[in-house]
Structure formats: C-alpha cells, structure tokens
Coordinates of N, CA and C in Angstrom, one line a residue:
M12 N 180.4 208.9 190.7 CA 181.9 208.8 190.8 C 182.9 209.8 191.4
K13 N 182.8 211.0 191.0 CA 182.9 212.3 191.3 C 182.7 212.4 193.2
D14 N 181.5 211.7 193.4 CA 180.9 211.6 195.2 C 182.5 211.0 195.8
Y15 N 182.1 209.8 195.2 CA 183.1 208.8 195.8 C 184.6 209.1 196.0
I16 N 185.3 210.0 195.1 CA 186.6 210.7 195.0 C 186.8 211.1 196.1
I17 N 185.8 212.3 196.2 CA 185.8 213.0 197.0 C 186.2 212.7 198.0
S18 N 185.3 211.7 198.3 CA 185.0 211.1 199.9 C 186.4 210.7 200.2
L19 N 186.9 209.6 198.9 CA 188.1 208.6 199.3 C 189.2 210.1 199.3
F20 N 189.4 210.8 199.2 CA 190.1 212.1 199.5 C 189.9 212.5 200.8
S21 N 188.7 212.9 201.0 CA 188.4 213.6 202.7 C 188.9 212.1 203.5
K22 N 188.8 210.9 203.3 CA 188.9 210.4 204.2 C 190.9 210.0 204.2
V23 N 191.2 209.9 203.4 CA 192.8 209.4 203.5 C 193.3 210.9 204.4
K24 N 192.6 212.3 203.9 CA 193.0 213.1 204.6 C 192.9 213.7 206.0
Q25 N 192.1 213.0 206.5 CA 191.6 212.6 207.8 C 192.0 211.6 208.3
W26 N 192.5 210.6 207.8 CA 193.3 209.6 208.6 C 195.1 210.4 208.5
L27 N 195.4 210.9 207.7 CA 197.1 211.4 207.8 C 196.9 212.7 208.7
Q28 N 195.7 213.2 209.0 CA 196.1 214.4 210.3 C 195.6 213.2 211.9
S29 N 195.3 212.4 211.7 CA 195.3 211.7 212.7 C 196.6 211.4 213.8
L30 N 198.0 211.3 212.4 CA 198.9 210.6 212.8 C 199.8 211.8 213.7
S31 N 200.7 211.1 214.4 CA 201.2 211.9 215.4 C 202.3 212.9 214.4
F32 N 202.5 213.9 215.5 CA 203.6 215.2 214.8 C 204.5 214.4 215.0
R33 N 205.4 213.6 215.3 CA 206.7 213.2 214.9 C 206.8 212.5 214.0
T34 N 205.5 211.6 213.9 CA 205.4 211.1 212.5 C 205.5 212.2 210.8
G35 N 204.3 213.6 211.6 CA 204.9 214.6 210.2 C 205.7 214.6 210.0
V36 N 207.5 214.7 211.2 CA 208.3 215.3 210.9 C 209.0 214.4 210.2
I37 N 208.5 213.1 210.5 CA 210.0 211.4 209.8 C 209.5 211.6 208.3
V38 N 208.3 211.8 208.1 CA 207.6 212.1 206.9 C 208.4 212.7 206.0
L39 N 208.0 214.3 206.7 CA 208.7 215.6 206.4 C 210.0 215.3 205.6
L40 N 210.9 214.8 206.7 CA 212.1 214.7 206.1 C 212.7 213.8 205.7
C41 N 211.4 212.7 205.3 CA 212.5 211.8 203.9 C 212.1 212.4 202.7
C42 N 211.6 213.7 202.7 CA 211.8 214.0 201.5 C 213.2 214.5 200.8
I43 N 213.6 215.2 202.0 CA 215.0 215.4 201.1 C 215.7 214.6 200.4
P44 N 216.1 213.0 201.1 CA 216.8 212.4 199.9 C 216.2 211.9 198.7
F45 N 214.9 211.9 198.7 CA 214.9 211.7 197.5 C 214.8 213.0 196.5
Y46 N 214.7 214.4 197.1 CA 215.2 215.8 196.5 C 216.4 215.3 195.9
I47 N 217.5 215.1 197.0 CA 218.8 214.9 196.3 C 219.4 214.1 195.6
L48 N 218.4 212.9 195.1 CA 218.5 211.6 194.3 C 218.0 212.3 193.3
S49 N 216.6 213.1 193.1 CA 216.4 213.2 191.8 C 217.0 214.3 191.0
F50 N 218.0 214.7 191.7 CA 219.3 215.8 191.0 C 220.2 214.9 190.8
A51 N 220.8 214.1 192.2 CA 222.1 213.6 191.9 C 221.8 212.3 190.2
Q52 N 221.1 211.9 190.2 CA 220.9 210.9 189.6 C 221.4 211.5 187.8
M53 N 221.8 213.1 187.5 CA 221.9 213.7 186.2 C 223.0 213.1 186.2
L54 N 224.6 212.4 187.3 CA 225.5 212.8 186.9 C 225.8 211.2 187.0
L55 N 224.8 210.2 186.7 CA 224.9 208.6 186.1 C 224.7 208.8 184.7
P56 N 225.8 207.3 184.5 CA 226.2 207.0 182.6 C 225.0 206.5 181.9
I57 N 224.1 207.2 181.9 CA 223.0 206.2 181.8 C 221.7 207.4 180.6
S58 N 221.0 206.5 179.3 CA 220.5 207.5 178.5 C 219.5 208.8 179.0
V59 N 219.2 209.8 178.4 CA 218.6 210.8 178.8 C 217.5 210.5 178.9
T60 N 216.4 209.4 178.4 CA 215.3 209.1 178.7 C 214.8 208.0 180.0
A61 N 216.3 207.5 180.6 CA 216.2 206.9 181.8 C 216.4 208.3 182.6
K62 N 217.1 209.3 182.9 CA 217.3 210.1 183.3 C 216.2 210.8 183.7
G63 N 215.5 211.1 182.5 CA 214.3 211.9 182.6 C 213.1 210.9 183.4
V64 N 213.2 209.5 182.8 CA 212.0 208.5 184.1 C 212.7 208.8 185.5
L65 N 214.2 208.5 185.6 CA 214.0 208.9 187.0 C 213.8 210.1 188.1
W66 N 214.3 210.7 187.3 CA 213.5 212.2 187.9 C 212.3 212.4 187.6
T67 N 211.5 212.0 187.0 CA 209.9 212.1 187.6 C 209.5 211.5 188.5
I68 N 210.6 210.1 188.7 CA 209.6 209.4 189.8 C 210.3 210.2 191.0
L69 N 211.7 209.8 191.2 CA 212.2 210.4 192.4 C 212.3 212.2 192.8
F70 N 211.8 212.6 191.8 CA 210.7 214.3 192.1 C 209.4 214.0 192.4
G71 N 208.9 213.1 192.2 CA 207.2 212.5 192.3 C 207.3 212.3 193.9
L72 N 208.5 211.7 194.0 CA 208.1 210.9 195.4 C 208.7 211.9 196.5
A73 N 209.7 212.7 195.8 CA 210.0 213.7 197.1 C 208.9 214.9 197.2
K74 N 208.0 215.2 196.5 CA 206.8 215.9 196.5 C 205.9 215.2 196.9
T75 N 205.5 213.8 197.2 CA 204.5 212.8 197.7 C 205.2 213.4 199.2
F76 N 205.9 212.8 199.5 CA 206.4 213.1 201.0 C 206.2 214.3 201.6
Q77 N 206.4 215.4 201.2 CA 206.5 216.9 201.3 C 205.0 216.9 202.2
Y78 N 204.3 217.0 201.1 CA 202.8 217.2 201.3 C 202.2 216.4 202.0
G79 N 202.8 214.9 201.9 CA 202.2 214.3 203.0 C 202.7 214.5 204.5
G80 N 204.0 214.7 204.6 CA 204.1 215.2 205.7 C 203.4 216.7 206.4
L81 N 203.4 217.4 205.4 CA 202.5 218.9 205.5 C 201.0 218.6 205.9
T82 N 200.4 217.6 205.4 CA 199.2 217.0 205.8 C 199.1 216.7 207.1
I83 N 199.8 215.6 207.8 CA 200.1 215.1 208.8 C 200.2 216.2 209.3
L84 N 200.8 217.2 209.6 CA 201.5 218.1 210.9 C 200.4 219.2 210.8
G85 N 199.9 219.3 210.1 CA 198.5 220.4 210.0 C 199.0 222.1 210.1
V86 N 198.6 222.8 210.2 CA 198.8 224.2 210.6 C 199.5 224.6 211.6
E87 N 198.8 223.8 212.6 CA 199.5 223.9 214.0 C 200.7 223.3 214.2
G88 N 200.9 222.2 214.2 CA 202.2 221.2 213.8 C 203.1 222.1 213.0
Y89 N 202.9 222.8 211.5 CA 203.9 223.4 211.1 C 204.6 224.6 211.9
K90 N 203.5 225.3 212.5 CA 203.8 226.4 213.7 C 204.4 226.2 214.2
R91 N 205.0 224.4 215.2 CA 205.1 224.5 216.5 C 206.6 224.1 215.7
L92 N 206.7 223.3 214.7 CA 208.2 223.1 213.9 C 208.6 224.5 213.6
K93 N 208.5 225.4 212.8 CA 208.5 226.8 212.9 C 209.0 227.0 213.8
A94 N 208.6 227.3 215.0 CA 209.0 228.1 216.2 C 210.2 227.0 216.9
K95 N 210.4 225.9 216.5 CA 211.2 225.3 216.9 C 212.6 225.7 216.1
F96 N 212.8 225.4 214.8 CA 213.7 226.6 214.1 C 214.0 227.3 214.6
K97 N 213.2 228.4 214.9 CA 213.6 229.8 214.6 C 214.1 230.5 216.3
K98 N 213.4 229.3 217.4 CA 214.3 229.3 218.5 C 215.6 229.1 218.4
K99 N 216.5 228.3 217.3 CA 217.5 227.4 217.6 C 218.5 228.4 216.9
R100 N 217.5 229.5 216.1 CA 218.6 230.3 215.6 C 218.7 231.2 216.1
E101 N 218.0 231.6 216.7 CA 217.8 233.0 217.8 C 219.0 232.9 218.9
P102 N 220.2 233.9 219.0 CA 220.9 233.7 220.0 C 220.6 234.0 221.2
D103 N 221.2 233.5 222.4 CA 221.0 233.9 224.0 C 220.6 235.7 223.5
A104 N 220.4 236.0 224.6 CA 220.0 237.2 224.8 C 221.6 237.7 226.1
T105 N 222.0 236.6 226.9 CA 223.1 236.8 227.3 C 224.6 237.1 226.5
E106 N 224.4 236.5 225.5 CA 225.5 237.1 224.7 C 225.9 238.1 224.4

C-alpha cells in the first residue's frame, strides 16, 4: 500500500511538471484570490464555526494552488519568474 501511494504521488508530480510555464504561473496566481477570500470571510455576519470551516477550506485551496503552481514551475521556472520580477523593479541605467 505504501509503495502504491508513493508511486501515485510520483506520477502526479511528474504530470504537473510536464505542464507549461504559463500554466504554472496561472495556477500560482490563482492562490491570491483564495488567500484574500480566506481572510475577507471573517467580515461576514455568520457563526464562528462557519467562519472556521470557510477559512480552513479557502486557506487550504490557496495553499494547494500555491504548491501546485510551484510544482508546475519547478526550480528553473521559479528562477525565470523571479528574474522577470527583478528586471521590472530595477531602474534603467540611463536615468
């Protein structure tokens, strides 16, 4: 049973890594609305229990999208994405 689960996780990880860079970025960006919703729902006039359940579900989805996106990107994709953000922040040498 343990070998089956390890094999299954390995296959899922391999499939996620076969997806494109663009897909990884989109999945990674999907975590942002779920993070916002997980904390914004605290303002709703509902019971504390319902708020706790909603927070758990929404925060879990945010983490799932975050780690899924990072798995799709991989190390090289993460470096590529980081370089793009770094390039936008640096001022031009001519200024």
